Tab-separated table of C-alpha atoms in Angstrom:
chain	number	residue	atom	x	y	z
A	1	UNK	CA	20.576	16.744	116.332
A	2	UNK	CA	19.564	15.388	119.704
A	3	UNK	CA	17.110	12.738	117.744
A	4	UNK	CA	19.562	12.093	115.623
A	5	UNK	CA	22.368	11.242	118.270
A	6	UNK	CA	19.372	8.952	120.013
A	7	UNK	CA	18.890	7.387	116.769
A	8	UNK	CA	22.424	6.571	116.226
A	9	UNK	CA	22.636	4.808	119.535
A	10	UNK	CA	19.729	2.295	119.191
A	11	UNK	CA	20.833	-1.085	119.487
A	12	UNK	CA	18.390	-2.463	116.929
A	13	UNK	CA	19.239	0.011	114.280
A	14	UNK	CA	23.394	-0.912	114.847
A	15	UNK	CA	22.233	-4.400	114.871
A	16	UNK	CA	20.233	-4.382	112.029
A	17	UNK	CA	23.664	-2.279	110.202
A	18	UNK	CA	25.600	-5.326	111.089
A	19	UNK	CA	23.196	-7.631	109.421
A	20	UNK	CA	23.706	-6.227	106.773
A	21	UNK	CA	26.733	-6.094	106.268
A	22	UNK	CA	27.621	-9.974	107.811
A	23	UNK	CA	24.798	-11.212	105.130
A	24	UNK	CA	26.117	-9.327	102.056
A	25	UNK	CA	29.634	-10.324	103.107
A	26	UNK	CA	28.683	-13.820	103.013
A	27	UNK	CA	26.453	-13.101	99.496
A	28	UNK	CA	30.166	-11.762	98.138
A	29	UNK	CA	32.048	-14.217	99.217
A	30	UNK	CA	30.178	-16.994	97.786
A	31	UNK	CA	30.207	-14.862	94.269
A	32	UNK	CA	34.070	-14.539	94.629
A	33	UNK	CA	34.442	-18.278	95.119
A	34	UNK	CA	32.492	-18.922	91.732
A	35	UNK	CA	34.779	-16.373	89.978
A	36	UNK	CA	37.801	-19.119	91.068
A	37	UNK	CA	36.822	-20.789	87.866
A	38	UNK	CA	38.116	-16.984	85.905
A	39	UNK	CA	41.473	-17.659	87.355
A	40	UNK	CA	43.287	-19.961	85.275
A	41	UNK	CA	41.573	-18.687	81.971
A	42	UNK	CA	41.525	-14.857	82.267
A	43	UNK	CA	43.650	-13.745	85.862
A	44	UNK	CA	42.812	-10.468	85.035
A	45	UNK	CA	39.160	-10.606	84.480
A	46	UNK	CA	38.904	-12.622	88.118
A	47	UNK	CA	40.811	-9.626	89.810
A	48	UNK	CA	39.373	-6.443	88.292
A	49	UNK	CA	35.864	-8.494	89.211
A	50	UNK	CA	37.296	-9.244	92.385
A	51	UNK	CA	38.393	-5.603	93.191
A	52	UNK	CA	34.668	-4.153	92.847
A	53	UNK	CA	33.156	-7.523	94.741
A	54	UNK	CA	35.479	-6.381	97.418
A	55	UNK	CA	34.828	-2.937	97.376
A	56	UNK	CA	31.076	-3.347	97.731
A	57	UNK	CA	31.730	-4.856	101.360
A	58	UNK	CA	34.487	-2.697	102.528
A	59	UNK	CA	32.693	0.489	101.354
A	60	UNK	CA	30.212	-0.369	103.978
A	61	UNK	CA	32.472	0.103	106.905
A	62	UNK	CA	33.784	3.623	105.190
A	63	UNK	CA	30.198	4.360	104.900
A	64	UNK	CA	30.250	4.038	108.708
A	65	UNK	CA	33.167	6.140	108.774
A	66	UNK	CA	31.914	9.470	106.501
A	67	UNK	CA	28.283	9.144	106.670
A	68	UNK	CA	27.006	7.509	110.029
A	69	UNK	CA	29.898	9.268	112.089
A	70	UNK	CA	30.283	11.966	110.333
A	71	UNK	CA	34.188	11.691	110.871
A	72	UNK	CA	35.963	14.431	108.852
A	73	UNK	CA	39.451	13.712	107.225
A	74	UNK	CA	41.756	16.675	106.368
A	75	UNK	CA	45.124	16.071	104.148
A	76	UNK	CA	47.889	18.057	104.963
A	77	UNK	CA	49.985	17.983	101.638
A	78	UNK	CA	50.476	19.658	98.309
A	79	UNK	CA	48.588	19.333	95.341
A	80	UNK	CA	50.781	17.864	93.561
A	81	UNK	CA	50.811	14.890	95.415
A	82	UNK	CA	47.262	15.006	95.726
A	83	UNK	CA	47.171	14.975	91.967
A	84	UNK	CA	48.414	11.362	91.955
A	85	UNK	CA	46.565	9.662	93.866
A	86	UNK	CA	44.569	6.964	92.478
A	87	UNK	CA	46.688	7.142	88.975
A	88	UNK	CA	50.107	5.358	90.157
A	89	UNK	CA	51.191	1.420	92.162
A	90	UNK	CA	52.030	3.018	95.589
A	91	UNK	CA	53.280	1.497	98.543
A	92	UNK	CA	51.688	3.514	101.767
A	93	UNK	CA	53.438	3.787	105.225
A	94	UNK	CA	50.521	4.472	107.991
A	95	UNK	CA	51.193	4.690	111.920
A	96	UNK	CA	49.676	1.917	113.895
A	97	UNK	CA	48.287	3.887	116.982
A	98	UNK	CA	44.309	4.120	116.535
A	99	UNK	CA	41.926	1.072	116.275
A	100	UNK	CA	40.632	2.853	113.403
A	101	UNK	CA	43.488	3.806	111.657
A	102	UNK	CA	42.644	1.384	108.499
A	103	UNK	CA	39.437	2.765	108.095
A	104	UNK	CA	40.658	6.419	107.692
A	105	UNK	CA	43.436	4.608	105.010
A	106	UNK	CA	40.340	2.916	103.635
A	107	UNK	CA	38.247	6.443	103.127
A	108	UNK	CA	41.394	7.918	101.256
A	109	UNK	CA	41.464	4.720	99.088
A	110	UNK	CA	37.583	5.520	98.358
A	111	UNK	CA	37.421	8.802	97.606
A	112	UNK	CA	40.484	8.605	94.710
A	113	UNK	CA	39.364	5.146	93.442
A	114	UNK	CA	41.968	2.644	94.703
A	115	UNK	CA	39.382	0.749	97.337
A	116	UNK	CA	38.780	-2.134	95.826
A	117	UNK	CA	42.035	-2.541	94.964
A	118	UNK	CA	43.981	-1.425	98.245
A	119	UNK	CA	46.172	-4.167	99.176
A	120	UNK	CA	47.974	-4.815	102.941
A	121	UNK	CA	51.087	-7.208	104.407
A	122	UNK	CA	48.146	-9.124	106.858
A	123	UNK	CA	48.741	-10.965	110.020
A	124	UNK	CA	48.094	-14.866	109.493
A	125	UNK	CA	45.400	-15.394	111.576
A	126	UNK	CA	43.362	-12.478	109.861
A	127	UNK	CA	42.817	-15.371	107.013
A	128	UNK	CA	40.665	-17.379	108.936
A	129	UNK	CA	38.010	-14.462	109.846
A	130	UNK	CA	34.617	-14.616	108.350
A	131	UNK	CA	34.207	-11.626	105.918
A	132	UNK	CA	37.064	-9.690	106.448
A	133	UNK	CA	40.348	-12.564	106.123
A	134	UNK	CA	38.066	-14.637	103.245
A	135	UNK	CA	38.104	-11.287	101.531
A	136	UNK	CA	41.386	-10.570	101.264
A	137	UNK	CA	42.664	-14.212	100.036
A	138	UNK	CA	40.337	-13.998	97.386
A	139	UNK	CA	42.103	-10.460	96.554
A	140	UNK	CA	45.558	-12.365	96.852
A	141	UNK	CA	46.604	-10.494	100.390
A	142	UNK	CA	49.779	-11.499	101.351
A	143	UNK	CA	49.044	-13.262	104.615
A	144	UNK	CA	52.633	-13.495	107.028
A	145	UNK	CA	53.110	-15.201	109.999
A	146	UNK	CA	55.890	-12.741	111.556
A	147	UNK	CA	58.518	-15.808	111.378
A	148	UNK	CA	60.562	-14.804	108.476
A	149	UNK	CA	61.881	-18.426	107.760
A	150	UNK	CA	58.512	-19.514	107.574
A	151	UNK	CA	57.506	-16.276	105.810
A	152	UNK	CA	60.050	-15.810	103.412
A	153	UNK	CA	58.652	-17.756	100.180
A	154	UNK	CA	54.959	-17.203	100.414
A	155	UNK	CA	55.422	-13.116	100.987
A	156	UNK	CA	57.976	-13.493	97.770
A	157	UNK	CA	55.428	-15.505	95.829
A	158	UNK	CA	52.546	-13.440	96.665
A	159	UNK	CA	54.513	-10.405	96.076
A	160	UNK	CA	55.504	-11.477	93.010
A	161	UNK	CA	51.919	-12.214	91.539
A	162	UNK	CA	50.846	-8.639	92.432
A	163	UNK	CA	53.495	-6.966	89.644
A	164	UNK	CA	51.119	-6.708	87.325
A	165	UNK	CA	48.225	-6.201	88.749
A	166	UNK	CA	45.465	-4.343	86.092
A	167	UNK	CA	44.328	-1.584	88.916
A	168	UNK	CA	46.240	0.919	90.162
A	169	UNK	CA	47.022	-0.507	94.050
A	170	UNK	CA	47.864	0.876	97.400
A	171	UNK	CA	49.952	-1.489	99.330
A	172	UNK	CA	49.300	-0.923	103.162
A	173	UNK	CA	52.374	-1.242	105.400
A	174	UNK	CA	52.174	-1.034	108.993
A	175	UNK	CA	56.143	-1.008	109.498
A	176	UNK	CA	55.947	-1.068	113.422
A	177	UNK	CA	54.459	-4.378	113.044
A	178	UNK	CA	51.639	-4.534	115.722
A	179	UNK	CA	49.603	-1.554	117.120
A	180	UNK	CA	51.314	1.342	119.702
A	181	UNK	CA	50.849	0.588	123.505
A	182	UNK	CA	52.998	1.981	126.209
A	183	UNK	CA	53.845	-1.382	127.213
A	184	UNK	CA	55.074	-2.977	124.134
A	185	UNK	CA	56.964	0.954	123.154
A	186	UNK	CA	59.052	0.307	126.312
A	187	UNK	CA	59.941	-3.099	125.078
A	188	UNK	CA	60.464	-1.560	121.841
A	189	UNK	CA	62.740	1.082	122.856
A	190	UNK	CA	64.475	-1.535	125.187
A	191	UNK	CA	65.891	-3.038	121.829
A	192	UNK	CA	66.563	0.141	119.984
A	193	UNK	CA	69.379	0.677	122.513
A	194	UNK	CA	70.303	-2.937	122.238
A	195	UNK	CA	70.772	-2.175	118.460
A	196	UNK	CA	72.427	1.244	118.914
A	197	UNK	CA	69.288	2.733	116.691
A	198	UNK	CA	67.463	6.214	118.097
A	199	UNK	CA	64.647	6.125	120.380
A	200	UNK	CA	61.235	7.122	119.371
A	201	UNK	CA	58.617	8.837	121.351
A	202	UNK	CA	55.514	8.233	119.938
A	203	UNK	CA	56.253	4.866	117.046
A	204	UNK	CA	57.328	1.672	117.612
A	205	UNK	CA	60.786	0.202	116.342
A	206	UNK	CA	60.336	0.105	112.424
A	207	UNK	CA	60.361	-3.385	111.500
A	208	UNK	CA	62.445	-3.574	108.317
A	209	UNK	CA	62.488	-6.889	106.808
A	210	UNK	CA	58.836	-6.350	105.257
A	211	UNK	CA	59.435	-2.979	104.115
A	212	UNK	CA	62.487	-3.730	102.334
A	213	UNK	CA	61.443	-7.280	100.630
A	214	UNK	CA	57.768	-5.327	99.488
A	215	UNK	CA	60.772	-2.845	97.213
A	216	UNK	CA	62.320	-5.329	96.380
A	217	UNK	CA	59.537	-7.370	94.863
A	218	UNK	CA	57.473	-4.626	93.256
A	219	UNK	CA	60.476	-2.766	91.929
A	220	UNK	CA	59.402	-1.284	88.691
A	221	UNK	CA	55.593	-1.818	89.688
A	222	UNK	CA	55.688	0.491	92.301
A	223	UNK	CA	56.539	4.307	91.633
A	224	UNK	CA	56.312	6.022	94.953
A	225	UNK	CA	56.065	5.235	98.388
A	226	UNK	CA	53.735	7.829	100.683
A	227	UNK	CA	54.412	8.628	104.427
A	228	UNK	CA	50.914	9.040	106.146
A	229	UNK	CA	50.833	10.611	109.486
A	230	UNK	CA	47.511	9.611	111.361
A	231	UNK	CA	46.479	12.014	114.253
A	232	UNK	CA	43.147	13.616	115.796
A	233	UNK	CA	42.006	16.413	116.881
A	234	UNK	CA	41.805	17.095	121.088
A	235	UNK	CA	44.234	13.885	121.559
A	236	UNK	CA	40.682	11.854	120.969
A	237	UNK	CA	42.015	8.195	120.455
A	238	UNK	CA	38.462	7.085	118.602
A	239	UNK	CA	37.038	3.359	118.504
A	240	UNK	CA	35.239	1.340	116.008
A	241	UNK	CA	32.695	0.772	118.571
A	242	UNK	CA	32.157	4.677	119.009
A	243	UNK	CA	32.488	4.927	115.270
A	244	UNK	CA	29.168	2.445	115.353
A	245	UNK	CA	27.543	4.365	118.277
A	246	UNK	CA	27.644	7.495	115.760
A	247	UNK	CA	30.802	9.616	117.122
A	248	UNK	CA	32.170	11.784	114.878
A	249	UNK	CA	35.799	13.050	115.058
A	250	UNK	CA	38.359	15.104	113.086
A	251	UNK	CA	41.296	13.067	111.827
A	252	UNK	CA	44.372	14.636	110.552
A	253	UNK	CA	46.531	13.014	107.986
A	254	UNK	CA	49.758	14.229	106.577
A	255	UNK	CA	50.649	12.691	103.254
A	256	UNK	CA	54.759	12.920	101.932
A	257	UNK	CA	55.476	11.738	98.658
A	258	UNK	CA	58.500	9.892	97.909
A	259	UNK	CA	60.017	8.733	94.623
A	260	UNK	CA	61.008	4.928	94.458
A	261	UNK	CA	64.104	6.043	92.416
A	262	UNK	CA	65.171	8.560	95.755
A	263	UNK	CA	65.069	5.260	98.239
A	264	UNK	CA	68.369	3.357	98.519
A	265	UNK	CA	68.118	-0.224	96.583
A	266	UNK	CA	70.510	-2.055	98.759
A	267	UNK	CA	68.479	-3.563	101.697
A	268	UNK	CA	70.401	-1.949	104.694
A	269	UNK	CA	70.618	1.256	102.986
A	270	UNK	CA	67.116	0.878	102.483
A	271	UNK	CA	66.512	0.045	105.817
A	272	UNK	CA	68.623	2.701	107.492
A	273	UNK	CA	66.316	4.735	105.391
A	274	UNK	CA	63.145	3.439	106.476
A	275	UNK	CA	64.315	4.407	110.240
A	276	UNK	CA	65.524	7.640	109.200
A	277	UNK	CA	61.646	8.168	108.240
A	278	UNK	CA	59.986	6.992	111.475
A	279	UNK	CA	62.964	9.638	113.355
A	280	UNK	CA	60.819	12.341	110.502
A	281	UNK	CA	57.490	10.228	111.601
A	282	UNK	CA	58.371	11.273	115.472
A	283	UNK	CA	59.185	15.125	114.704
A	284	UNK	CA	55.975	15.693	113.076
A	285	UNK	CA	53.667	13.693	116.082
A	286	UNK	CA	55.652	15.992	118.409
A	287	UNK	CA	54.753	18.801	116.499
A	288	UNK	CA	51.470	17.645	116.112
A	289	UNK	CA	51.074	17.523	120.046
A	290	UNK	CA	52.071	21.450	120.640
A	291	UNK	CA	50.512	23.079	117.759
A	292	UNK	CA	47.462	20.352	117.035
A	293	UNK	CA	47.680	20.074	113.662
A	294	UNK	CA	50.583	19.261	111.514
A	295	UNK	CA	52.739	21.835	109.347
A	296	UNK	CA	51.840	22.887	105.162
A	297	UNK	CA	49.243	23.044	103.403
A	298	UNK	CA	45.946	21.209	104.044
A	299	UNK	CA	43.598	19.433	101.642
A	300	UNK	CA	39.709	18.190	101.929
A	301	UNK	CA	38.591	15.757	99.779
A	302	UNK	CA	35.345	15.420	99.033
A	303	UNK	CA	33.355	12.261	100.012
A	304	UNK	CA	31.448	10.475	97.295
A	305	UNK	CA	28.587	9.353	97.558
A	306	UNK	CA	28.980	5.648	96.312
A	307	UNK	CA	29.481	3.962	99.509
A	308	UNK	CA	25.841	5.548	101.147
A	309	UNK	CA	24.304	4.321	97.637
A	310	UNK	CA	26.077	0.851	97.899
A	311	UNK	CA	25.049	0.349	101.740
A	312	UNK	CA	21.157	1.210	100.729
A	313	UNK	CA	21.286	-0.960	98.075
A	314	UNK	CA	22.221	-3.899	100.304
A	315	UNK	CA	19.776	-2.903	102.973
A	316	UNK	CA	16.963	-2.468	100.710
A	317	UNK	CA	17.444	-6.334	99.323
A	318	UNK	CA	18.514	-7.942	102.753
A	319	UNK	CA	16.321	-5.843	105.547
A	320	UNK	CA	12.683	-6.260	103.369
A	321	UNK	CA	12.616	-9.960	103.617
A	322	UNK	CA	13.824	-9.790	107.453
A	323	UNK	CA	11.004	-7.229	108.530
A	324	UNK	CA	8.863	-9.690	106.415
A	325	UNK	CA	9.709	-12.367	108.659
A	326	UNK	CA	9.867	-10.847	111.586
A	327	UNK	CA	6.226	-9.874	111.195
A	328	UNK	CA	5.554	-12.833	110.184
A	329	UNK	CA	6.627	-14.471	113.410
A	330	UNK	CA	4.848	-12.213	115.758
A	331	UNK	CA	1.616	-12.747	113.815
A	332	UNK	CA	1.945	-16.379	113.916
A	333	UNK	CA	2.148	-16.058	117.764
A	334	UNK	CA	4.085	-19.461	117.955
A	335	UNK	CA	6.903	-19.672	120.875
A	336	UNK	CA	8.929	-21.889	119.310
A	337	UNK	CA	8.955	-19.031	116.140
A	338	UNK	CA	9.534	-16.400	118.427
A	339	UNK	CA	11.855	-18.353	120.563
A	340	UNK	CA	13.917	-18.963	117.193
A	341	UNK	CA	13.907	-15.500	116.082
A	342	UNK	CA	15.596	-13.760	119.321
A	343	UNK	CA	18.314	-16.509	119.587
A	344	UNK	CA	18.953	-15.942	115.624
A	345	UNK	CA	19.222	-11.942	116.747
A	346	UNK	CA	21.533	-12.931	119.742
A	347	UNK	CA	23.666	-14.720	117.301
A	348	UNK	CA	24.021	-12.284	114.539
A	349	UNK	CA	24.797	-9.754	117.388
A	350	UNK	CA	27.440	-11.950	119.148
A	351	UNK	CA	28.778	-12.382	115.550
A	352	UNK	CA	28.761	-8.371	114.758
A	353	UNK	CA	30.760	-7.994	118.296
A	354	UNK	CA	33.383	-10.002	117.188
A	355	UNK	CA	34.061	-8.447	114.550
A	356	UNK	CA	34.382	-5.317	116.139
A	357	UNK	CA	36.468	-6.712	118.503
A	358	UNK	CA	39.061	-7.804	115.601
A	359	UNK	CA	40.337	-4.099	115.835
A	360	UNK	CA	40.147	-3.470	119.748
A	361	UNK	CA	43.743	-2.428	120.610
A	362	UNK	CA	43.753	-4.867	123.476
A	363	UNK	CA	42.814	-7.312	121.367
A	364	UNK	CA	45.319	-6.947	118.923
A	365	UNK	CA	48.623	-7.133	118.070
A	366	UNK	CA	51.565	-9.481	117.826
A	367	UNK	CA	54.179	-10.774	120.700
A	368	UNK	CA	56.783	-8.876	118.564
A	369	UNK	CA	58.739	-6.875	121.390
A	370	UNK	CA	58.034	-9.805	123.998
A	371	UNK	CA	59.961	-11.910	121.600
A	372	UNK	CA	63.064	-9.395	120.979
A	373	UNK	CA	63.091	-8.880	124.575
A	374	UNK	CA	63.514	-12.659	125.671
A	375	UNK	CA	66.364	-12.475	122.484
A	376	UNK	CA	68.477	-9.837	124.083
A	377	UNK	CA	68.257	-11.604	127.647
C-alpha cells in the first residue's frame, strides 16, 4: 500500500495522466466539430453521438475519482428512488461547498448511465476553457452570465432546445449560485434579513430566478427534481489536487425525490418552495455534523468498470508514441531535441495546473453577494 501511495504521488505519472487526458480532449473536440455538419440534417444523431464523445473525456476525471483515489460514494435514500435513476429527464439540486462536488454528481451520472448526457446552468466564462467549456457548447450547455437581462433569452432558447432531448438527462443546478465561503455566507445572510427570508447555517441564499425559469422551460420534459446533499466523512473538505495526488475519501450523499407535479407552478410559489428546501437542505447538514452521517437508509452503487477501460484505451494510443519519442530524443543526444522536449513537458504541465485550478474554491465563484450587498447600501 505504501508503494502504491509513492506511486500515486509521482509527478511524472500525474503528468503523464494529464496528457492524456488534455490530448484526447483535444482528439474529441475536433471529432465533435466535424459532427456540426449532423446538425441541421439529423439533430438527434449529432447529440446521441455527441453524448458518448463527451462521455469518453469526462469519464476520465471520474476514473480519477473511483479508481485512482479510491473515493467511496454512499447514497442515503430508498430504493425506490434509486430505481429511477438513469430512466427519467431530472433536474438535480447539489450543494456548492466542495471543489469536487461535480465530480461526485459526475460518478452518480456514470454509474446509472446519464454521463454523457448530464447537463448544467454554466457560468459564461466556463465557455472559453480548453476541454472542459468547448465540451459543453458542443453538448448545447446553457452558458449564463448571472445578469438576467442579458441572460434572459439565451437561457430560454437553450432551454427550450433541450425538451426533447433523445437521452434521458440530468440537469445540474447549483441554486446558491457560486461556491460556500464564510465570507461570501455572511454577505449572503446580510441580504436574507434584508429580504425578511430565514438564515441558513451551512448554504448560501438560494438563488431563484434559474431554478424557477429551468421548470418552467422543461415542464413536461422533466418528471422529478432530486435534492442531493453532499457531505464527507471526518469534516474532510477534499481537493481535486488531492484527488490527483491519490487521496481517497468517503463522500456521503443523500438523494430526495420530488415529483414535478408536487412543486408549485407559479414562479413565487415555486420559489418560496425552493427556499423552503435549502431551510430542509440546512436541517440535514446540521444533522449531518452531530451524528456524521445523514438519516434513512443507505445505498452503494457499484462502480463500473467503463471509465478504467476508456482511460487505458486512451493511454495505450496517446502514451506509446510519446515514450517513442521521448526515447527517441535521448538517443539522438541533440540539445536542441532535448531542450524542446522538457519545455513541451513544462507546458503540458502548466496547462494540466490550470485546469485544476478551474475548480480551486479560491479561484472560483461569482461576485454574487458583493453585488447584493452594494444593492442594499
Amino acid at each position: 500500500m505504501a508503494l502504491l501511495a509513492y506511486l500515486k504521488n509521482l509527478f511524472i505519472l500525474q503528468l503523464l495522466m494529464g496528457f492524456v487526458f488534455v490530448v484526447s480532449g483535444l482528439i474529441i473536440n475536433f471529432i465533435q466539430l466535424c459532427t456540426c455538419v449532423f446538425w441541421p440534417i439529423n439533430r438527434q444523431l449529432y447529440r446521441r453521438i455527441n453524448c458518448r464523445l463527451s462521455y469518453s473525456l469526462w469519464s476520465q476525471l471520474v476514473m480519477m475519482l473511483e479508481w485512482w483515489s479510491g473515493t467511496e460514494c454512499t447514497l442515503y435514500t430508498d430504493q425506490a428512488t434509486v430505481d429511477k435513476f438513469g430512466k427519467e429527464h431530472v433536474i438535480i439540486i447539489l450543494n456548492h461547498n466542495f471543489e469536487i462536488d461535480f465530480l461526485c454528481g459526475w460518478t452518480m451520472c456514470e454509474r446509472y448511465g446519464v454521463l454523457g448526457s448530464s447537463k448544467v446552468l454554466a457560468k459564461h466564462e466556463l465557455l472559453k476553457v480548453p476541454l472542459i467549456g468547448w465540451t459543453w457548447y458542443f453538448l448545447e450547455i446553457v452558458f449564463c452570465k448571472r445578469k438576467w437581462e442579458e441572460d434572459r433569452e439565451t437561457v430560454f432558447a437553450g432551454l427550450d432546445r433541450l425538451k426533447d432531448y433523445p437521452e434521458y438527462m440530468w440537469f445540474l443546478l447549483y441554486c446558491e449560485g457560486t461556491r460556500f465561503t464564510e465570507k461570501k455566507h455572511q454577505i449572503s445572510m446580510q441580504v436574507a434579513e434584508s429580504k425578511g427570508l430565514p438564515k441558513l447555517k451551512y448554504h448560501l441564499l438560494p438563488r431563484t430566478k434559474g431554478f424557477t425559469t429551468t421548470m418552467q422551460c422543461l415542464k413536461g420534459t422533466v418528471t422529478a427534481v432530486y435534492d442531493v446533499t453532499l457531505n464527507f466523512k471526518d469534516n474532510q473538505i477534499p481537493t481535486l489536487l488531492d484527488i490527483v495526488n491519490g487521496k481517497k475519501y468517503k463522500a456521503d450523499l443523500r438523494v430526495k425525490r420530488f415529483s414535478v407535479e408536487d412543486i408549485p407552478d407559479n414562479e413565487q410559489e415555486c420559489a418560496n418552495w425552493l427556499h423552503k428546501l435549502y431551510q430542509e437542505k440546512d436541517a440535514l447538514q446540521e444533522h449531518y455534523d452531530k451524528e456524521g452521517k445523514f438519516p434513512g437508509p443507505t445505498i452503494i452503487p457499484p462502480r463500473r468498470p467503463w471509465t478504467l477501460l476508456n482511460f487505458l484505451f486512451w493511454a495505450t494510443v496517446l502514451l506509446s508514441p510519446l515514450i517513442k519519442l521521448a526515447c527517441g530524443v535521448i538517443v539522438s543526444g541533440s540539445p536542441l531535441l532535448i531542450i524542446g522536449f522538457i519545455t513541451f513537458l513544462i507546458i503540458a504541465s502548466v496547462a494540466v495546473r490550470r485546469l485544476i485550478g478551474v475548480t480551486e474554491v479560491k479561484r472560483t465563484g461569482s461576485s454574487y453577494g458583493n453585488q447584493e450587498a452594494k444593492k442594499k447600501k
